[in-house]
Amino acid sequence: MIRTLALVALLALCACARQEPTPPPPAPAPAPAAAANTQSPPLPQTGAVPAPAGAAQNETQQATASQESVETEGERPARSDTSLEKIAELPAGAQLPDGKWQPGVNYQPLVPAQPTSVAPGKVEVIEVFWLACPHCYALEPFIRNWLKTKPAYVEFMRVPVMWGPVHRAHARLYYTFEALGRDDLVSKAMDTISTQHTTLAGNSEEESFRVEQSFAARNGVSADDFAKAYNSFTVSSNVQRAEQLTQRYHVEGVPLMVVNGKYTTDLSKAGSDAKLIELVNDLVAAEHRR
């Protein structure tokens, strides 16, 4: 129980963006013994600095603060001049029309474009997400509504981010639900994590399996069926692919939208959940016309 509470507390402290840890402040001058500092060193900053009490935030400011991140520098994929994901400006003819969205501001082109897994004539949209990300959870109703109205030529898929052990545990859970044909349990898991202050993960792979198997059993999945899917070659392959995509796209914040292997955008760039969906629609329409 204590370990579970500790893990919950850790998730609450984690931001959902991969960013540089805040450098430690300069060491203070020696103080008299009576005023000696007995506090522990401050934790690294884990998110946007909160606005002063009563300060108004516009929609864009709120969206900028609503990207989930991980600050563990040791897990950051190294960048180099030969990275496949170097950002370059789009030529005028390849930009979205009417100046409604600006490349480099509202969306980023990926140069060179990355391969997709859809048939000719289709446009691929990927959401990189995390089951325990509160901002992914807030975006979920918008994604669900969009899936009901998106054009038939759009093929949507999700890729769980792979930053650390808890993300890997949640990725395997996500792909297990997918293998079992229980997409409904993805939303249920996100809701459970966000509203019941539980992690649906343990302090080891074995403990994570037991916790997740128990959750599935409470939702109508037999222990044997869950174990078979969880340990299947398909799920293991999907987890490995998610690891590769997280590194290839240098995912530093979730939710992140990737359109047809050519563009990335997120809440802070779009300005809000609704505007993110609007921007994705405009990007996929432009891709379909080409």
Short mmCIF file of C-alpha atoms in Angstrom, two decimals:
data_model
loop_
_atom_site.label_atom_id
_atom_site.label_comp_id
_atom_site.label_asym_id
_atom_site.label_seq_id
_atom_site.Cartn_x
_atom_site.Cartn_y
_atom_site.Cartn_z
CA MET A 1 0.00 0.00 0.00
CA ILE A 2 2.81 2.42 0.93
CA ARG A 3 4.63 1.68 -2.31
CA THR A 4 1.45 2.27 -4.32
CA LEU A 5 0.84 5.61 -2.61
CA ALA A 6 4.42 6.59 -3.30
CA LEU A 7 4.01 5.77 -6.97
CA VAL A 8 0.78 7.77 -7.13
CA ALA A 9 2.59 10.72 -5.59
CA LEU A 10 5.39 10.38 -8.13
CA LEU A 11 2.93 10.45 -11.02
CA ALA A 12 1.25 13.50 -9.54
CA LEU A 13 4.59 15.31 -9.45
CA CYS A 14 5.65 14.29 -12.96
CA ALA A 15 4.87 16.65 -15.79
CA CYS A 16 3.84 14.97 -19.15
CA ALA A 17 6.87 17.05 -21.27
CA ARG A 18 10.34 16.02 -21.91
CA GLN A 19 12.39 19.08 -20.98
CA GLU A 20 15.65 20.12 -19.44
CA PRO A 21 15.73 19.86 -15.64
CA THR A 22 15.87 23.25 -13.93
CA PRO A 23 19.51 23.97 -12.99
CA PRO A 24 20.14 24.17 -9.26
CA PRO A 25 20.45 27.68 -7.79
CA PRO A 26 23.89 28.97 -6.74
CA ALA A 27 24.98 27.85 -3.31
CA PRO A 28 24.00 30.48 -0.69
CA ALA A 29 26.62 32.17 1.43
CA PRO A 30 27.30 30.43 4.75
CA ALA A 31 24.69 31.37 7.36
CA PRO A 32 24.97 31.50 11.14
CA ALA A 33 24.45 28.15 12.81
CA ALA A 34 21.13 29.25 14.31
CA ALA A 35 19.75 29.96 10.83
CA ALA A 36 21.17 26.84 9.17
CA ASN A 37 18.96 25.39 6.45
CA THR A 38 17.71 21.95 7.45
CA GLN A 39 15.35 21.45 4.49
CA SER A 40 15.93 18.91 1.73
CA PRO A 41 17.11 20.28 -1.65
CA PRO A 42 14.15 21.48 -3.77
CA LEU A 43 12.73 19.12 -6.37
CA PRO A 44 13.35 20.01 -10.04
CA GLN A 45 10.60 22.07 -11.60
CA THR A 46 8.01 19.71 -13.10
CA GLY A 47 5.73 22.02 -15.05
CA ALA A 48 4.79 25.56 -15.87
CA VAL A 49 5.09 28.06 -13.05
CA PRO A 50 1.57 28.74 -11.78
CA ALA A 51 0.20 32.21 -12.35
CA PRO A 52 -0.32 34.44 -9.30
CA ALA A 53 -3.62 34.00 -7.53
CA GLY A 54 -6.41 35.71 -9.41
CA ALA A 55 -4.38 36.15 -12.61
CA ALA A 56 -6.44 35.50 -15.73
CA GLN A 57 -5.23 32.96 -18.29
CA ASN A 58 -6.42 32.98 -21.85
CA GLU A 59 -7.13 29.78 -23.77
CA THR A 60 -3.71 29.70 -25.43
CA GLN A 61 -1.88 30.13 -22.10
CA GLN A 62 -3.89 27.29 -20.61
CA ALA A 63 -3.08 25.06 -23.57
CA THR A 64 0.61 25.90 -23.32
CA ALA A 65 0.58 24.61 -19.75
CA SER A 66 -1.29 21.46 -20.71
CA GLN A 67 1.45 19.32 -22.23
CA GLU A 68 2.55 16.28 -20.29
CA SER A 69 6.30 15.77 -20.07
CA VAL A 70 9.11 13.76 -18.61
CA GLU A 71 12.22 15.49 -17.32
CA THR A 72 14.53 12.51 -16.93
CA GLU A 73 17.53 13.64 -18.93
CA GLY A 74 19.02 10.13 -19.03
CA GLU A 75 16.08 8.92 -21.11
CA ARG A 76 16.18 11.73 -23.66
CA PRO A 77 17.07 10.43 -27.17
CA ALA A 78 20.23 12.13 -28.39
CA ARG A 79 19.74 14.65 -31.20
CA SER A 80 22.22 15.16 -34.00
CA ASP A 81 22.52 16.92 -37.33
CA THR A 82 21.67 13.63 -39.06
CA SER A 83 18.40 13.17 -37.14
CA LEU A 84 15.48 12.15 -39.36
CA GLU A 85 13.31 14.60 -37.49
CA LYS A 86 15.13 17.84 -38.29
CA ILE A 87 12.62 20.66 -38.57
CA ALA A 88 12.62 22.74 -41.75
CA GLU A 89 10.37 25.45 -43.10
CA LEU A 90 7.77 24.40 -45.64
CA PRO A 91 7.81 26.02 -49.08
CA ALA A 92 4.90 28.42 -49.58
CA GLY A 93 3.10 25.99 -51.88
CA ALA A 94 3.07 23.27 -49.22
CA GLN A 95 1.69 25.40 -46.40
CA LEU A 96 -1.92 25.44 -45.31
CA PRO A 97 -3.96 28.03 -47.24
CA ASP A 98 -5.26 31.39 -46.08
CA GLY A 99 -2.60 31.86 -43.40
CA LYS A 100 -4.92 30.36 -40.81
CA TRP A 101 -2.15 28.20 -39.33
CA GLN A 102 1.53 29.06 -39.42
CA PRO A 103 4.27 26.42 -39.90
CA GLY A 104 6.74 26.56 -37.05
CA VAL A 105 4.10 28.16 -34.85
CA ASN A 106 0.97 25.99 -35.02
CA TYR A 107 2.54 22.90 -36.55
CA GLN A 108 6.00 21.60 -37.39
CA PRO A 109 6.99 19.93 -40.65
CA LEU A 110 9.11 16.80 -40.35
CA VAL A 111 11.97 16.66 -42.84
CA PRO A 112 12.35 14.10 -44.26
CA ALA A 113 8.79 12.82 -44.00
CA GLN A 114 8.40 9.55 -42.13
CA PRO A 115 6.82 6.43 -43.66
CA THR A 116 3.21 5.66 -42.85
CA SER A 117 1.37 2.34 -42.61
CA VAL A 118 -1.75 3.28 -44.59
CA ALA A 119 -2.85 2.48 -48.12
CA PRO A 120 -2.54 4.96 -51.00
CA GLY A 121 -5.25 7.59 -50.82
CA LYS A 122 -5.44 7.35 -47.04
CA VAL A 123 -4.11 9.88 -44.53
CA GLU A 124 -2.60 8.62 -41.28
CA VAL A 125 -3.17 10.44 -37.98
CA ILE A 126 -1.29 9.27 -34.89
CA GLU A 127 -1.91 10.40 -31.33
CA VAL A 128 1.08 9.80 -29.09
CA PHE A 129 -0.35 9.60 -25.58
CA TRP A 130 -0.02 8.18 -22.07
CA LEU A 131 -2.79 6.50 -20.09
CA ALA A 132 -1.89 8.51 -16.97
CA CYS A 133 -1.54 11.88 -18.70
CA PRO A 134 -4.26 14.24 -17.41
CA HIS A 135 -4.07 16.31 -20.59
CA CYS A 136 -4.56 13.22 -22.78
CA TYR A 137 -7.52 12.41 -20.54
CA ALA A 138 -8.97 15.89 -21.09
CA LEU A 139 -8.49 15.52 -24.87
CA GLU A 140 -10.16 12.10 -24.91
CA PRO A 141 -13.79 13.33 -25.42
CA PHE A 142 -12.63 15.48 -28.35
CA ILE A 143 -10.84 12.50 -29.92
CA ARG A 144 -13.88 10.27 -29.43
CA ASN A 145 -16.21 12.81 -31.04
CA TRP A 146 -13.78 13.39 -33.90
CA LEU A 147 -13.60 9.66 -34.63
CA LYS A 148 -17.36 9.72 -35.25
CA THR A 149 -17.12 12.49 -37.85
CA LYS A 150 -13.63 12.21 -39.36
CA PRO A 151 -13.40 11.66 -43.13
CA ALA A 152 -13.36 8.04 -44.28
CA TYR A 153 -9.92 8.54 -45.81
CA VAL A 154 -8.39 9.22 -42.37
CA GLU A 155 -6.90 6.24 -40.55
CA PHE A 156 -6.32 6.94 -36.87
CA MET A 157 -4.03 5.08 -34.53
CA ARG A 158 -2.58 5.62 -31.10
CA VAL A 159 0.99 5.14 -29.98
CA PRO A 160 1.69 5.05 -26.23
CA VAL A 161 4.74 7.09 -25.31
CA MET A 162 7.73 5.14 -23.98
CA TRP A 163 9.74 7.32 -21.62
CA GLY A 164 10.22 5.11 -18.55
CA PRO A 165 9.06 1.99 -16.70
CA VAL A 166 5.56 3.22 -15.87
CA HIS A 167 5.02 4.30 -19.48
CA ARG A 168 6.15 0.87 -20.69
CA ALA A 169 3.75 -0.83 -18.27
CA HIS A 170 0.88 1.29 -19.55
CA ALA A 171 1.91 0.71 -23.17
CA ARG A 172 1.73 -3.05 -22.70
CA LEU A 173 -1.67 -2.65 -21.02
CA TYR A 174 -2.93 -0.54 -23.94
CA TYR A 175 -1.80 -3.05 -26.55
CA THR A 176 -3.22 -5.92 -24.51
CA PHE A 177 -6.65 -4.26 -24.57
CA GLU A 178 -6.22 -3.74 -28.31
CA ALA A 179 -5.38 -7.43 -28.82
CA LEU A 180 -8.42 -8.43 -26.79
CA GLY A 181 -10.70 -6.15 -28.81
CA ARG A 182 -11.53 -4.17 -25.66
CA ASP A 183 -10.97 -0.60 -26.80
CA ASP A 184 -13.58 0.46 -24.25
CA LEU A 185 -11.14 -0.41 -21.48
CA VAL A 186 -8.65 2.18 -22.72
CA SER A 187 -11.02 4.98 -21.74
CA LYS A 188 -11.93 3.09 -18.58
CA ALA A 189 -8.26 2.81 -17.60
CA MET A 190 -7.66 6.51 -18.22
CA ASP A 191 -10.73 7.38 -16.19
CA THR A 192 -9.68 5.07 -13.34
CA ILE A 193 -6.16 6.51 -13.18
CA SER A 194 -7.35 10.11 -13.35
CA THR A 195 -10.28 9.93 -10.92
CA GLN A 196 -9.33 7.20 -8.45
CA HIS A 197 -5.70 8.22 -7.84
CA THR A 198 -4.32 4.83 -8.79
CA THR A 199 -1.48 4.08 -11.18
CA LEU A 200 -2.51 0.72 -12.70
CA ALA A 201 1.19 -0.12 -12.50
CA GLY A 202 3.57 -1.54 -9.95
CA ASN A 203 7.17 -1.18 -8.87
CA SER A 204 8.26 -4.08 -11.08
CA GLU A 205 7.11 -5.75 -14.30
CA GLU A 206 5.63 -8.64 -12.30
CA GLU A 207 3.70 -6.33 -10.01
CA SER A 208 2.44 -4.28 -12.96
CA PHE A 209 1.16 -7.47 -14.59
CA ARG A 210 -0.75 -8.47 -11.44
CA VAL A 211 -2.27 -5.00 -10.99
CA GLU A 212 -3.33 -4.76 -14.63
CA GLN A 213 -4.63 -8.32 -14.76
CA SER A 214 -6.77 -7.58 -11.70
CA PHE A 215 -8.16 -4.44 -13.35
CA ALA A 216 -9.02 -6.39 -16.49
CA ALA A 217 -10.71 -9.13 -14.44
CA ARG A 218 -12.90 -6.53 -12.74
CA ASN A 219 -13.99 -5.47 -16.19
CA GLY A 220 -14.93 -8.85 -17.62
CA VAL A 221 -11.63 -10.20 -18.97
CA SER A 222 -10.61 -13.62 -17.73
CA ALA A 223 -7.19 -13.95 -16.14
CA ASP A 224 -6.11 -16.51 -18.75
CA ASP A 225 -7.21 -14.41 -21.71
CA PHE A 226 -5.45 -11.38 -20.31
CA ALA A 227 -2.21 -13.31 -19.68
CA LYS A 228 -2.19 -14.81 -23.18
CA ALA A 229 -2.67 -11.44 -24.85
CA TYR A 230 -0.29 -9.65 -22.47
CA ASN A 231 2.53 -12.10 -23.26
CA SER A 232 1.74 -12.49 -26.97
CA PHE A 233 4.18 -11.83 -29.78
CA THR A 234 1.81 -9.22 -31.23
CA VAL A 235 1.72 -7.15 -28.04
CA SER A 236 5.49 -7.41 -27.57
CA SER A 237 6.06 -6.32 -31.19
CA ASN A 238 3.72 -3.34 -30.77
CA VAL A 239 5.48 -2.27 -27.58
CA GLN A 240 8.82 -2.44 -29.39
CA ARG A 241 7.44 -0.36 -32.27
CA ALA A 242 6.10 2.25 -29.83
CA GLU A 243 9.60 2.51 -28.38
CA GLN A 244 11.03 3.10 -31.85
CA LEU A 245 8.42 5.71 -32.76
CA THR A 246 8.92 7.60 -29.50
CA GLN A 247 12.60 7.88 -30.37
CA ARG A 248 12.14 8.53 -34.10
CA TYR A 249 9.77 11.42 -33.50
CA HIS A 250 11.72 12.64 -30.45
CA VAL A 251 8.48 12.84 -28.49
CA GLU A 252 9.01 15.35 -25.73
CA GLY A 253 5.41 16.06 -24.81
CA VAL A 254 2.03 14.36 -24.96
CA PRO A 255 -0.55 14.46 -26.33
CA LEU A 256 1.26 14.84 -29.66
CA MET A 257 -0.47 14.53 -33.03
CA VAL A 258 1.45 13.29 -36.08
CA VAL A 259 -0.26 13.80 -39.45
CA ASN A 260 0.75 11.55 -42.35
CA GLY A 261 4.33 11.34 -41.16
CA LYS A 262 4.83 14.97 -42.27
CA TYR A 263 3.60 17.24 -39.50
CA THR A 264 3.47 17.31 -35.72
CA THR A 265 1.34 19.53 -33.53
CA ASP A 266 0.12 19.68 -29.96
CA LEU A 267 -2.11 21.58 -27.56
CA SER A 268 0.31 24.43 -26.96
CA LYS A 269 0.78 25.02 -30.69
CA ALA A 270 -2.91 24.76 -31.57
CA GLY A 271 -4.18 26.74 -28.57
CA SER A 272 -6.84 24.42 -27.13
CA ASP A 273 -8.35 20.94 -27.42
CA ALA A 274 -10.97 22.09 -29.93
CA LYS A 275 -8.44 24.02 -32.01
CA LEU A 276 -6.11 21.01 -32.05
CA ILE A 277 -8.85 18.90 -33.66
CA GLU A 278 -9.59 21.74 -36.10
CA LEU A 279 -5.92 21.98 -37.04
CA VAL A 280 -5.63 18.22 -37.55
CA ASN A 281 -8.70 18.34 -39.82
CA ASP A 282 -7.11 21.10 -41.92
CA LEU A 283 -3.81 19.22 -42.17
CA VAL A 284 -5.45 15.96 -43.24
CA ALA A 285 -7.63 17.77 -45.80
CA ALA A 286 -4.55 19.42 -47.29
CA GLU A 287 -2.77 16.07 -47.42
CA HIS A 288 -5.76 14.41 -49.09
CA ARG A 289 -5.83 17.05 -51.83
CA ARG A 290 -2.19 16.46 -52.73
#
